[in-house]
Coordinates of C-alpha atoms in Angstrom, one line a residue:
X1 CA -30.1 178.5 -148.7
X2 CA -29.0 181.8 -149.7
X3 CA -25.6 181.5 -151.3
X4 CA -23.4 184.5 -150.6
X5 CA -20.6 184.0 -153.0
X6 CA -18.3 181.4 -153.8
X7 CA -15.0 180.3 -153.3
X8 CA -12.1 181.8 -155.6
X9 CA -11.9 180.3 -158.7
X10 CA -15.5 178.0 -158.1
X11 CA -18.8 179.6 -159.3
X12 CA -20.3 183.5 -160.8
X13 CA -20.1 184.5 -157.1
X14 CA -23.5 185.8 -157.5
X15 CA -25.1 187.6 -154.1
X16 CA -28.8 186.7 -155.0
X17 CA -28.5 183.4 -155.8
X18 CA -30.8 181.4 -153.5
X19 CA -31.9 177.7 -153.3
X20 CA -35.0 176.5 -151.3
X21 CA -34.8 173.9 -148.2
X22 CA -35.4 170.4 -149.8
X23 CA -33.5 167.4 -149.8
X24 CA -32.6 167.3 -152.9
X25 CA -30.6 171.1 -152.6
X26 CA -29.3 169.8 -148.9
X27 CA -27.1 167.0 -151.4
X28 CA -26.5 169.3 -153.8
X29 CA -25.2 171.6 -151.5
X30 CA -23.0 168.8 -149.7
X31 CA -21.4 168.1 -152.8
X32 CA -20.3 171.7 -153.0
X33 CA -19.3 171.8 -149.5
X34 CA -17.0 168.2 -150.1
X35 CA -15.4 169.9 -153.3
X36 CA -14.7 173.5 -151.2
X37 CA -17.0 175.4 -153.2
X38 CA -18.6 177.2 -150.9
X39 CA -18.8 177.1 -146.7
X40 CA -22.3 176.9 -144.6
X41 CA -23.0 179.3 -142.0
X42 CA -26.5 179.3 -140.3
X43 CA -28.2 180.8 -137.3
X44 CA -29.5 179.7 -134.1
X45 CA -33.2 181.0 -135.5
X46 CA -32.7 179.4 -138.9
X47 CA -31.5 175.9 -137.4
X48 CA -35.3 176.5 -134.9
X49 CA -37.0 176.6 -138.2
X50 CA -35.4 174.1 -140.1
X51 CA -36.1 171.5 -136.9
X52 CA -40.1 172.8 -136.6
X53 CA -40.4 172.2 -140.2
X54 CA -39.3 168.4 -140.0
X55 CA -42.0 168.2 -137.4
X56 CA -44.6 169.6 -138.8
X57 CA -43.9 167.7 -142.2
X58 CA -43.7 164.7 -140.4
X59 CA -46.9 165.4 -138.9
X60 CA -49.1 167.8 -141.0
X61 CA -52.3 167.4 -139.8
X62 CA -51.1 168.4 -136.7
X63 CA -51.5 171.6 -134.6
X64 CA -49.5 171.1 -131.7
X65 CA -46.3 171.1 -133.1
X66 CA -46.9 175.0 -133.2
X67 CA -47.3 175.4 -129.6
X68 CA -43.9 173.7 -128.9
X69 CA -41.4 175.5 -126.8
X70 CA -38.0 175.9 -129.3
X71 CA -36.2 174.1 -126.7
X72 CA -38.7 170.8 -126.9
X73 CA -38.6 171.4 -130.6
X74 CA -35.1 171.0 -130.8
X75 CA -34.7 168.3 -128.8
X76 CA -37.5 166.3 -131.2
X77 CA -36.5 162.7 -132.0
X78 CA -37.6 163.7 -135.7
X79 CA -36.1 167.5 -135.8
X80 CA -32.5 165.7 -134.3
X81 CA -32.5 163.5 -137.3
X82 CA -33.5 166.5 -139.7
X83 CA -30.6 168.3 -137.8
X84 CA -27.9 165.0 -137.8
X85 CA -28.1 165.5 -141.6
X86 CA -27.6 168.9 -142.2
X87 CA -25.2 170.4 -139.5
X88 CA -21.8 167.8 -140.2
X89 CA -21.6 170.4 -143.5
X90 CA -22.0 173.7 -141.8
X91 CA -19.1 175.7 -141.0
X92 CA -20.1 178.7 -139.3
X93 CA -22.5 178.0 -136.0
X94 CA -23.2 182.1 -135.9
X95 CA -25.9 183.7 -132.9
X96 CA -26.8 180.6 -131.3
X97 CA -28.6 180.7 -128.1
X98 CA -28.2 177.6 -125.2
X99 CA -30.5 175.8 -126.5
X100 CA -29.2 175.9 -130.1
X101 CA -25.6 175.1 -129.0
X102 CA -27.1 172.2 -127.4
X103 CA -28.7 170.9 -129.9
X104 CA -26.3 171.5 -132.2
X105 CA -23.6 169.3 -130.0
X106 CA -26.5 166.5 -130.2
X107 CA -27.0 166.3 -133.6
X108 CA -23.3 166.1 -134.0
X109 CA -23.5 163.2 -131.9
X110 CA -26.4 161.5 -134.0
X111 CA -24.3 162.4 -136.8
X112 CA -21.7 159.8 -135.7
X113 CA -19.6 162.7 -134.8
X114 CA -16.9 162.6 -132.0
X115 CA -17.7 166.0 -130.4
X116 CA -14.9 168.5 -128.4
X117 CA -16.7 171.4 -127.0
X118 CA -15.2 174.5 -125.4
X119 CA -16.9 177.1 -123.6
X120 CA -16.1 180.0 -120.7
X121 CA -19.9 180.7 -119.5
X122 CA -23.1 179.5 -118.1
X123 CA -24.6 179.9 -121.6
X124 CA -22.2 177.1 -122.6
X125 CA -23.1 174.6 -120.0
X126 CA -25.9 172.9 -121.9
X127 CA -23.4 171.5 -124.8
X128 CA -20.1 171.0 -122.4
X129 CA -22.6 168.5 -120.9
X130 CA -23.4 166.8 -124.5
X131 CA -20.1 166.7 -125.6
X132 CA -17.8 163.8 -125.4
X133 CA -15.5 166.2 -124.2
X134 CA -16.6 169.3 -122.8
X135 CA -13.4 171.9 -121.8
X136 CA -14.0 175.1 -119.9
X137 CA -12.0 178.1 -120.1
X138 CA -11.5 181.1 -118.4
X139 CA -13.2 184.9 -119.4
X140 CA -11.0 187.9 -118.1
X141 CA -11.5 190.5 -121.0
X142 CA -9.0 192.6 -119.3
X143 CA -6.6 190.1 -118.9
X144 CA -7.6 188.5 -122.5
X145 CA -6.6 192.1 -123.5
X146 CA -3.1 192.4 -121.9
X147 CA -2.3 189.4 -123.1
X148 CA -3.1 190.3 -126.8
X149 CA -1.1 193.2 -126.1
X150 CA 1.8 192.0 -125.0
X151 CA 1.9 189.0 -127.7
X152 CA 1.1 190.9 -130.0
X153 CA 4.2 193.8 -129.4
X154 CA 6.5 190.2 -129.4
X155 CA 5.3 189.1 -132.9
X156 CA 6.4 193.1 -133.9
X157 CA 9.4 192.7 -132.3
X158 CA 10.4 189.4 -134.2
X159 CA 9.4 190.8 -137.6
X160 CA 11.4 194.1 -137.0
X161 CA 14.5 191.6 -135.8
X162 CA 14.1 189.6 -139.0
X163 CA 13.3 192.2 -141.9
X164 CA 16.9 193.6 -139.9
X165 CA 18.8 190.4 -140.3
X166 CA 17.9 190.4 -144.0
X167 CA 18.8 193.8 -144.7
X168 CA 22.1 193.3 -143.2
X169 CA 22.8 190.5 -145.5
X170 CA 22.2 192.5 -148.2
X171 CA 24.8 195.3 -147.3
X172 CA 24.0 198.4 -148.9
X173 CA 25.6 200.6 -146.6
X174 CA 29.0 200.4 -144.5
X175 CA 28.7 199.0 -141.0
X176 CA 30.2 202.0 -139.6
X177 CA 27.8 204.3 -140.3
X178 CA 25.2 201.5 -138.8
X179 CA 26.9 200.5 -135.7
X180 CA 25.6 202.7 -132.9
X181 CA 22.0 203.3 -134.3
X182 CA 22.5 199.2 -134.6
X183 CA 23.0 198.9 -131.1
X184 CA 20.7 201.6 -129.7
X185 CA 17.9 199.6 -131.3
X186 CA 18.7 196.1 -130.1
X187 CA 18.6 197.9 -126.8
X188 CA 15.5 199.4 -127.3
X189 CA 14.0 196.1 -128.6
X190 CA 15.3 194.0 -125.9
X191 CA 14.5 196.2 -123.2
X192 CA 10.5 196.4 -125.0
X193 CA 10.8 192.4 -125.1
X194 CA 11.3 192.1 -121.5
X195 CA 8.5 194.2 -121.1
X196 CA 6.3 192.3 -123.0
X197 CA 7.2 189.1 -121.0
X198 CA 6.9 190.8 -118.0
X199 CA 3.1 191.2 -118.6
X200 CA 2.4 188.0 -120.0
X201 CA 3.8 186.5 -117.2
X202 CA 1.8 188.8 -114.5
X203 CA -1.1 187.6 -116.7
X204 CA -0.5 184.5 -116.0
X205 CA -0.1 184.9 -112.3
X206 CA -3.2 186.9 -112.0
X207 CA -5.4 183.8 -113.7
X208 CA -4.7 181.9 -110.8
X209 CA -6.6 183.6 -108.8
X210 CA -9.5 184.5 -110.7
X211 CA -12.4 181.7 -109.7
X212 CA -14.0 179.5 -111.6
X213 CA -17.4 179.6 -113.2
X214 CA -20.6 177.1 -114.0
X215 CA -18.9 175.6 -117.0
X216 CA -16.3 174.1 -115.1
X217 CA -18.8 172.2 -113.0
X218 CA -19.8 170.6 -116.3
X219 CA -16.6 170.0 -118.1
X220 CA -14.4 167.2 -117.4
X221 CA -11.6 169.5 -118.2
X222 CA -10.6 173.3 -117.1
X223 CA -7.9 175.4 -118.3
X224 CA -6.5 178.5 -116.1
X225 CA -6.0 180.1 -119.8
X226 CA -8.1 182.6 -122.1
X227 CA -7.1 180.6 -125.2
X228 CA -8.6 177.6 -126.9
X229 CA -5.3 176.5 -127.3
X230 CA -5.9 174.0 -124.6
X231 CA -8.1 171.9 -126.7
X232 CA -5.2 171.6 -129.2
X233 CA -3.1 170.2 -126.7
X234 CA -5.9 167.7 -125.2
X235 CA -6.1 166.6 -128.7
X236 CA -2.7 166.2 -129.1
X237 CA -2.4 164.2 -125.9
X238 CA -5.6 161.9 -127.1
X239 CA -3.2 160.8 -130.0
X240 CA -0.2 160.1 -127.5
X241 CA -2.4 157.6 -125.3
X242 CA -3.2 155.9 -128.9
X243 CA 0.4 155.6 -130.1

């Protein structure tokens, strides 16, 4: 572990600090994680190493563990278990390949995890499968970036509305010197807001044509949308069906 700096207020935040694999630093650094100390973030390379190490220590006289494919290494009975134990405490999954995201999803599983997985390619189709729930989603960048766009000018608008309201409370100059430039920008604002709607709502017309890839095949559920907002609201619904 290489410990990149700690939380405000927790630790020297020292950059060098570094603490070798062993189980007794994996507890240690569990504890930290509990108490929000510090956050985990690991690589898809780092998580192949830490599972061919499990092997090969289960095994050390061994040579064939080193002529393994990563993706049979992964899926190890022993490197699952290695992997069950440390990824529940990780909190950044960063450059994973299919194989990694896969195993990843499994040793959540093994973990005694309940597992949500949401993806928008074919590289994701390997942990939609593994997941109790698997959700696809669609990737337009150029719609993705009309959409930011336009939500984006709506959240200016709002702010620009409010800070107004508050400064009209506050009444530091007379209303009639502020009544026509008043009005001339609610126009302009309103007229910008409709704008804005406008295009999120061609967006949205424009997603319902655009056709689905492999990761719907896999995934019991598909959104029409760009946003993972959609696994929010499958969560939310999970808890109606409880109630």
């Amino acid at each position: 572990f290489r410990l990149l700096g700690y939380f405000p207020g927790h630790g020297k935040n020292d950059k060098n600090e570094s603490m070798p694999y062993t189980p007794a630093n994996v507890s240690e650094i569990s504890s930290m994680v509990k108490q929000r100390k510090v956050a985990l973030c690991i690589t898809g390379d780092v998580l192949s190493k830490i599972a061919l190490s499990a092997i090969q220590e289960e095994f050390p006289n061994s040579q064939s563990s080193r002529f393994i494919d990563d993706r049979a290494v992964l899926n190890h009975p022993i490197a699952r278990a290695e992997l069950a134990s440390i990824v529940p405490i990780i909190s950044v999954f960063a450059r994973h390949a299919p194989r990694h995201k896969e195993a990843v999803i499994a040793a959540f599983n093994s973990a005694g995890c309940h597992t949500l997985m949401c993806g928008d390619g074919t590289n994701d189709v390997g942990a939609l499968k593994q997941a109790h729930v698997g959700v696809s989603i669609i990737s337009v960048p150029d719609l993705e970036a009309k959409q930011r766009l336009a939500n984006e000018t709506i959240d200016a608008l709002k702010a620009e509305e409010k800070k107004e309201r508050k400064a009209a409370k506050k009444n530091h100059f007379k209303k009639e010197n502020l009544s026509n430039k008043s009005t001339r920008t609610k126009r302009s604002r309103a007229e910008r807001l409709e704008r804005s709607l406008q295009a999120l709502s061609e967006a949205d017309d424009e997603l319902a044509f655009v056709s689905l890839g492999n990761a719907s095949v896999a995934s019991p559920f598909t959104s029409r949308k760009t946003s993972v907002k959609c696994c929010k609201e499958i969560l939310q619904q999970g808890r109606c069906t409880l109630v």
